[in-house]
Short mmCIF file of C-alpha atoms in Angstrom, two decimals:
data_model
loop_
_atom_site.label_atom_id
_atom_site.label_comp_id
_atom_site.label_asym_id
_atom_site.label_seq_id
_atom_site.Cartn_x
_atom_site.Cartn_y
_atom_site.Cartn_z
CA ASP A 757 23.57 -13.61 -45.08
CA THR A 758 25.87 -10.84 -46.00
CA GLN A 759 27.43 -12.48 -48.82
CA ALA A 760 23.71 -13.73 -50.71
CA THR A 761 25.43 -17.53 -50.28
CA GLY A 762 21.78 -18.54 -50.22
CA LEU A 763 23.33 -20.94 -47.33
CA GLY A 764 20.29 -21.49 -44.00
CA VAL A 765 21.07 -20.65 -40.79
CA SER A 766 22.71 -24.25 -39.46
CA SER A 767 22.62 -23.57 -35.31
CA SER A 768 21.72 -20.80 -32.89
CA ARG A 769 22.61 -20.00 -29.68
CA ASP A 770 20.39 -17.88 -26.62
CA LEU A 771 22.22 -14.77 -25.00
CA ILE A 772 21.13 -14.52 -21.11
CA PHE A 773 21.68 -11.25 -19.56
CA SER A 774 22.09 -11.35 -15.72
CA SER A 775 21.08 -9.09 -13.60
CA GLY A 776 24.10 -7.22 -12.15
CA VAL A 777 24.69 -6.66 -8.41
CA ILE A 778 22.16 -5.21 -6.26
CA ALA A 779 22.46 -1.38 -6.26
CA GLN A 780 18.93 -0.24 -4.61
CA PHE A 781 16.09 -1.27 -2.98
CA SER A 782 12.74 -0.58 -4.18
CA ILE A 783 9.09 -0.82 -1.70
CA SER A 784 6.22 -1.38 -2.15
CA SER A 785 2.81 1.66 -2.15
CA LEU A 786 1.68 1.24 1.75
CA GLY A 787 -1.26 3.83 0.95
CA GLU A 788 -3.81 4.00 4.12
CA MET A 789 -4.06 2.17 7.06
CA ALA A 790 -6.34 2.37 10.11
CA ALA A 791 -4.67 3.08 13.41
CA GLY A 792 -3.79 -0.28 15.18
CA THR A 793 -3.86 -2.49 12.38
CA ARG A 794 -0.95 -3.85 10.86
CA GLN A 795 -0.29 -3.09 7.01
CA GLY A 796 1.67 -5.20 4.16
CA PHE A 797 4.47 -3.83 2.47
CA THR A 798 7.58 -5.59 -0.01
CA VAL A 799 10.72 -5.03 0.07
CA ILE A 800 12.59 -5.53 -3.40
CA ARG A 801 16.04 -5.85 -4.03
CA LYS A 802 17.39 -4.29 -7.83
CA ASP A 803 20.71 -3.58 -9.63
CA GLN A 804 21.36 -0.06 -10.87
CA PHE A 805 19.07 -0.44 -14.37
CA GLY A 806 16.12 -1.95 -12.14
CA ASN A 807 16.63 -5.34 -12.92
CA VAL A 808 15.54 -7.43 -9.98
CA VAL A 809 18.02 -9.64 -8.10
CA THR A 810 18.04 -12.55 -6.54
CA THR A 811 22.02 -13.95 -5.92
CA GLY A 812 23.15 -13.66 -2.44
CA LEU A 813 22.12 -12.70 0.55
CA THR A 814 20.77 -9.20 1.33
CA VAL A 815 19.78 -8.06 4.68
CA ALA A 816 16.85 -4.93 4.76
CA TYR A 817 16.89 -2.47 7.75
CA LEU A 818 13.56 -1.13 8.87
CA TYR A 819 12.75 2.34 9.43
CA GLY A 820 9.42 4.24 10.70
CA ALA A 821 9.21 8.00 10.77
CA SER A 822 6.30 8.16 13.04
CA ALA A 823 6.21 10.16 16.30
CA SER A 824 4.25 7.25 17.67
CA PRO A 825 6.32 5.05 20.00
CA ASN A 826 4.18 2.23 19.94
CA GLN A 827 5.45 1.91 16.01
CA ARG A 828 6.35 -1.92 14.80
CA PHE A 829 7.54 -4.51 12.04
CA TYR A 830 6.38 -8.11 11.98
CA ASP A 831 6.80 -10.75 9.68
CA ALA A 832 2.91 -11.55 9.51
CA SER A 833 -0.12 -10.17 8.96
CA SER A 834 -0.72 -10.83 12.63
CA GLY A 835 0.73 -12.47 15.42
CA GLY A 836 4.43 -13.38 14.38
CA SER A 837 7.10 -11.58 15.96
CA SER A 838 8.34 -7.85 15.37
CA ILE A 839 11.31 -7.45 13.59
CA SER A 840 13.39 -4.76 12.75
CA SER A 841 15.23 -6.10 9.68
CA LEU A 842 14.18 -8.40 6.84
CA ASP A 843 17.07 -11.70 4.96
CA ILE A 844 16.64 -11.32 1.20
CA THR A 845 18.17 -15.08 0.41
CA PRO A 846 19.73 -16.66 -2.02
CA GLY A 847 17.03 -17.86 -4.87
CA ILE A 848 14.47 -14.05 -4.38
CA SER A 849 14.06 -11.24 -4.88
CA THR A 850 11.34 -9.72 -2.99
CA VAL A 851 10.29 -10.63 1.06
CA GLN A 852 7.32 -8.81 2.53
CA ALA A 853 7.10 -7.36 6.02
CA TRP A 854 3.74 -5.71 8.27
CA TYR A 855 3.72 -2.01 9.40
CA TYR A 856 1.69 -1.48 12.82
CA ASP A 857 1.34 1.96 13.78
CA GLU A 858 -1.25 3.88 16.54
CA TYR A 859 -1.04 7.43 15.61
CA SER A 860 -2.78 9.11 12.93
CA ALA A 861 -0.39 11.10 10.49
CA THR A 862 1.15 10.46 7.06
CA THR A 863 4.17 8.78 7.74
CA THR A 864 7.47 7.75 6.10
CA ILE A 865 8.90 3.90 5.81
CA THR A 866 12.32 3.43 4.83
CA VAL A 867 14.20 0.60 3.45
CA SER A 868 18.50 0.60 4.18
CA ASP A 869 21.63 -1.27 4.14
CA ASN A 870 22.95 0.50 7.43
CA ALA A 871 21.71 -0.79 10.55
CA THR A 872 22.65 1.89 12.56
CA SER A 873 19.77 3.88 9.85
CA SER A 874 19.00 5.22 6.86
CA ASP A 875 21.49 6.44 5.01
CA GLY A 876 20.25 7.74 1.58
CA LEU A 877 22.28 6.32 -2.07
CA ALA A 878 25.46 5.51 0.44
CA GLY A 879 26.09 1.16 -0.48
CA ILE A 880 23.14 -0.20 -1.80
CA ALA A 881 20.25 2.71 -1.63
CA ASP A 882 17.39 3.60 0.45
CA ALA A 883 14.04 3.39 -0.88
CA SER A 884 10.87 5.12 1.02
CA SER A 885 7.26 4.62 0.70
CA PHE A 886 4.33 7.44 2.40
CA VAL A 887 1.74 5.63 4.67
CA HIS A 888 -1.45 7.60 5.86
CA VAL A 889 -2.47 6.09 9.54
CA ALA A 890 -6.36 6.91 9.67
CA PRO A 891 -7.50 7.07 13.71
CA GLY A 892 -9.43 3.49 14.39
CA PRO A 893 -13.10 3.60 15.19
CA VAL A 894 -14.70 5.78 17.54
CA ALA A 895 -13.85 4.39 20.81
CA LYS A 896 -14.56 6.94 24.13
CA PHE A 897 -15.66 9.81 24.36
CA LEU A 898 -13.98 13.24 26.27
CA LEU A 899 -15.49 16.56 27.25
CA ASN A 900 -13.02 19.21 28.50
CA GLU A 901 -13.33 20.98 32.28
CA PRO A 902 -15.10 24.19 31.81
CA ASN A 903 -15.25 26.83 34.83
CA ASN A 904 -17.42 27.00 37.96
CA MET A 905 -21.42 28.37 36.97
CA PHE A 906 -23.38 30.40 38.53
CA VAL A 907 -27.36 28.93 39.26
CA GLY A 908 -29.73 29.89 36.59
CA THR A 909 -26.45 30.37 33.92
CA ARG A 910 -25.62 28.07 31.46
CA LEU A 911 -22.27 26.85 30.53
CA GLY A 912 -20.62 25.93 27.71
CA TYR A 913 -19.01 22.30 26.91
CA THR A 914 -17.07 20.10 24.32
CA VAL A 915 -17.25 16.88 23.54
CA THR A 916 -14.77 15.52 21.60
CA ARG A 917 -14.35 11.82 20.05
CA GLN A 918 -10.78 9.83 19.71
CA ASP A 919 -10.29 5.54 18.34
CA ALA A 920 -8.80 3.61 21.13
CA PHE A 921 -5.63 5.14 20.75
CA GLY A 922 -6.39 8.95 21.18
CA ASN A 923 -6.77 9.77 17.90
CA ASP A 924 -9.40 12.22 17.42
CA VAL A 925 -12.00 11.18 14.63
CA ILE A 926 -13.46 13.31 12.08
CA SER A 927 -15.43 10.95 10.12
CA GLY A 928 -19.04 9.47 10.22
CA ILE A 929 -21.81 10.92 13.02
CA SER A 930 -21.43 10.06 15.93
CA LEU A 931 -24.49 11.28 19.23
CA ALA A 932 -23.45 12.01 22.10
CA TYR A 933 -26.47 11.74 24.62
CA LEU A 934 -26.05 14.07 27.63
CA TYR A 935 -26.98 13.28 31.73
CA SER A 936 -26.74 15.02 34.64
CA ASN A 937 -27.16 13.64 38.24
CA SER A 938 -28.32 16.90 39.46
CA THR A 939 -31.09 17.21 42.19
CA SER A 940 -33.05 19.83 40.62
CA ALA A 941 -36.18 19.49 38.01
CA ASN A 942 -34.98 22.13 36.05
CA ASP A 943 -31.17 21.02 35.00
CA LYS A 944 -31.07 21.50 31.11
CA PHE A 945 -28.87 20.91 28.17
CA TYR A 946 -28.82 23.34 24.94
CA ASP A 947 -27.64 24.25 21.62
CA SER A 948 -26.38 27.56 22.04
CA SER A 949 -25.69 29.73 25.35
CA SER A 950 -28.58 31.94 24.99
CA GLY A 951 -31.62 30.84 23.16
CA GLY A 952 -31.68 28.17 21.12
CA LEU A 953 -32.80 24.56 22.02
CA ALA A 954 -33.27 22.37 24.80
CA ILE A 955 -31.79 19.14 23.48
CA THR A 956 -30.63 15.43 25.16
CA LEU A 957 -27.85 14.90 22.79
CA ALA A 958 -25.07 16.64 20.93
CA THR A 959 -23.83 15.40 17.50
CA ILE A 960 -20.40 15.20 16.05
CA ASP A 961 -21.13 15.77 12.76
CA ASP A 962 -18.36 14.13 9.60
CA GLY A 963 -15.87 16.03 9.27
CA ALA A 964 -15.84 17.24 12.90
CA SER A 965 -14.13 15.86 16.12
CA SER A 966 -16.12 17.61 18.24
CA GLY A 967 -19.59 19.08 19.14
CA ASN A 968 -20.47 22.34 21.70
CA PHE A 969 -23.09 21.53 24.03
CA TRP A 970 -24.45 24.43 27.14
CA TYR A 971 -25.50 23.02 30.48
CA TYR A 972 -27.92 24.88 32.72
CA ASP A 973 -28.33 24.37 35.99
CA ASP A 974 -30.90 25.90 38.83
CA THR A 975 -29.58 24.10 41.64
CA ALA A 976 -26.27 24.97 44.38
CA GLY A 977 -24.70 21.66 44.07
CA THR A 978 -21.55 19.18 42.54
CA TRP A 979 -22.77 17.19 39.89
CA ASP A 980 -21.26 15.31 37.23
CA ILE A 981 -22.34 15.22 33.78
CA THR A 982 -21.74 12.79 31.36
CA ALA A 983 -21.36 12.39 27.36
CA SER A 984 -22.40 8.51 26.41
CA ASP A 985 -23.55 6.74 23.26
CA ASN A 986 -26.12 5.23 25.30
#
């Protein structure tokens, strides 16, 4: 009331500010996932000021930087179909997808308006998010192939634990029970190259992917050495 008339307000109007045209993508953080699983994430379209855009149809193309040839994007948390892009349809600003990978590493997921490769700030600005793919549960033991040995000596071995996709597992403790099919009554496994203790298993400690042991035999022949969880 700049003129101090004392008159009351007779009417009012709501002023609506609509979002501008789409200028950028945003992608939610994927965090950490286990190899061989799917991790969900959300793609959002926004204008240049960060307001969500709900008008029109936008195609968002998906790219992964993993070294794995088996990385995939899916339209569902299980089952569903493998996809390479997402449609953000009129009336919504977000759409969800799921990322699958078998290779244990920290990699990057990118969403872009370019159908052939990510293109940074060209057109609609790309968005990227890091994802750490951790190894899955222990699925197998591996033994190295050391040279031949002479009777009455010890031969060093390394037993390594991996998940189903060949990633080394470093979390938790694994016990690898040791077996030989030697006909000797004196064959043994040891925890060191000399002296030490006779053992029946090798321990792979938390934080390590492998453990060491030494095999002793006094009978000539070709024998199988086995590491087992049994």
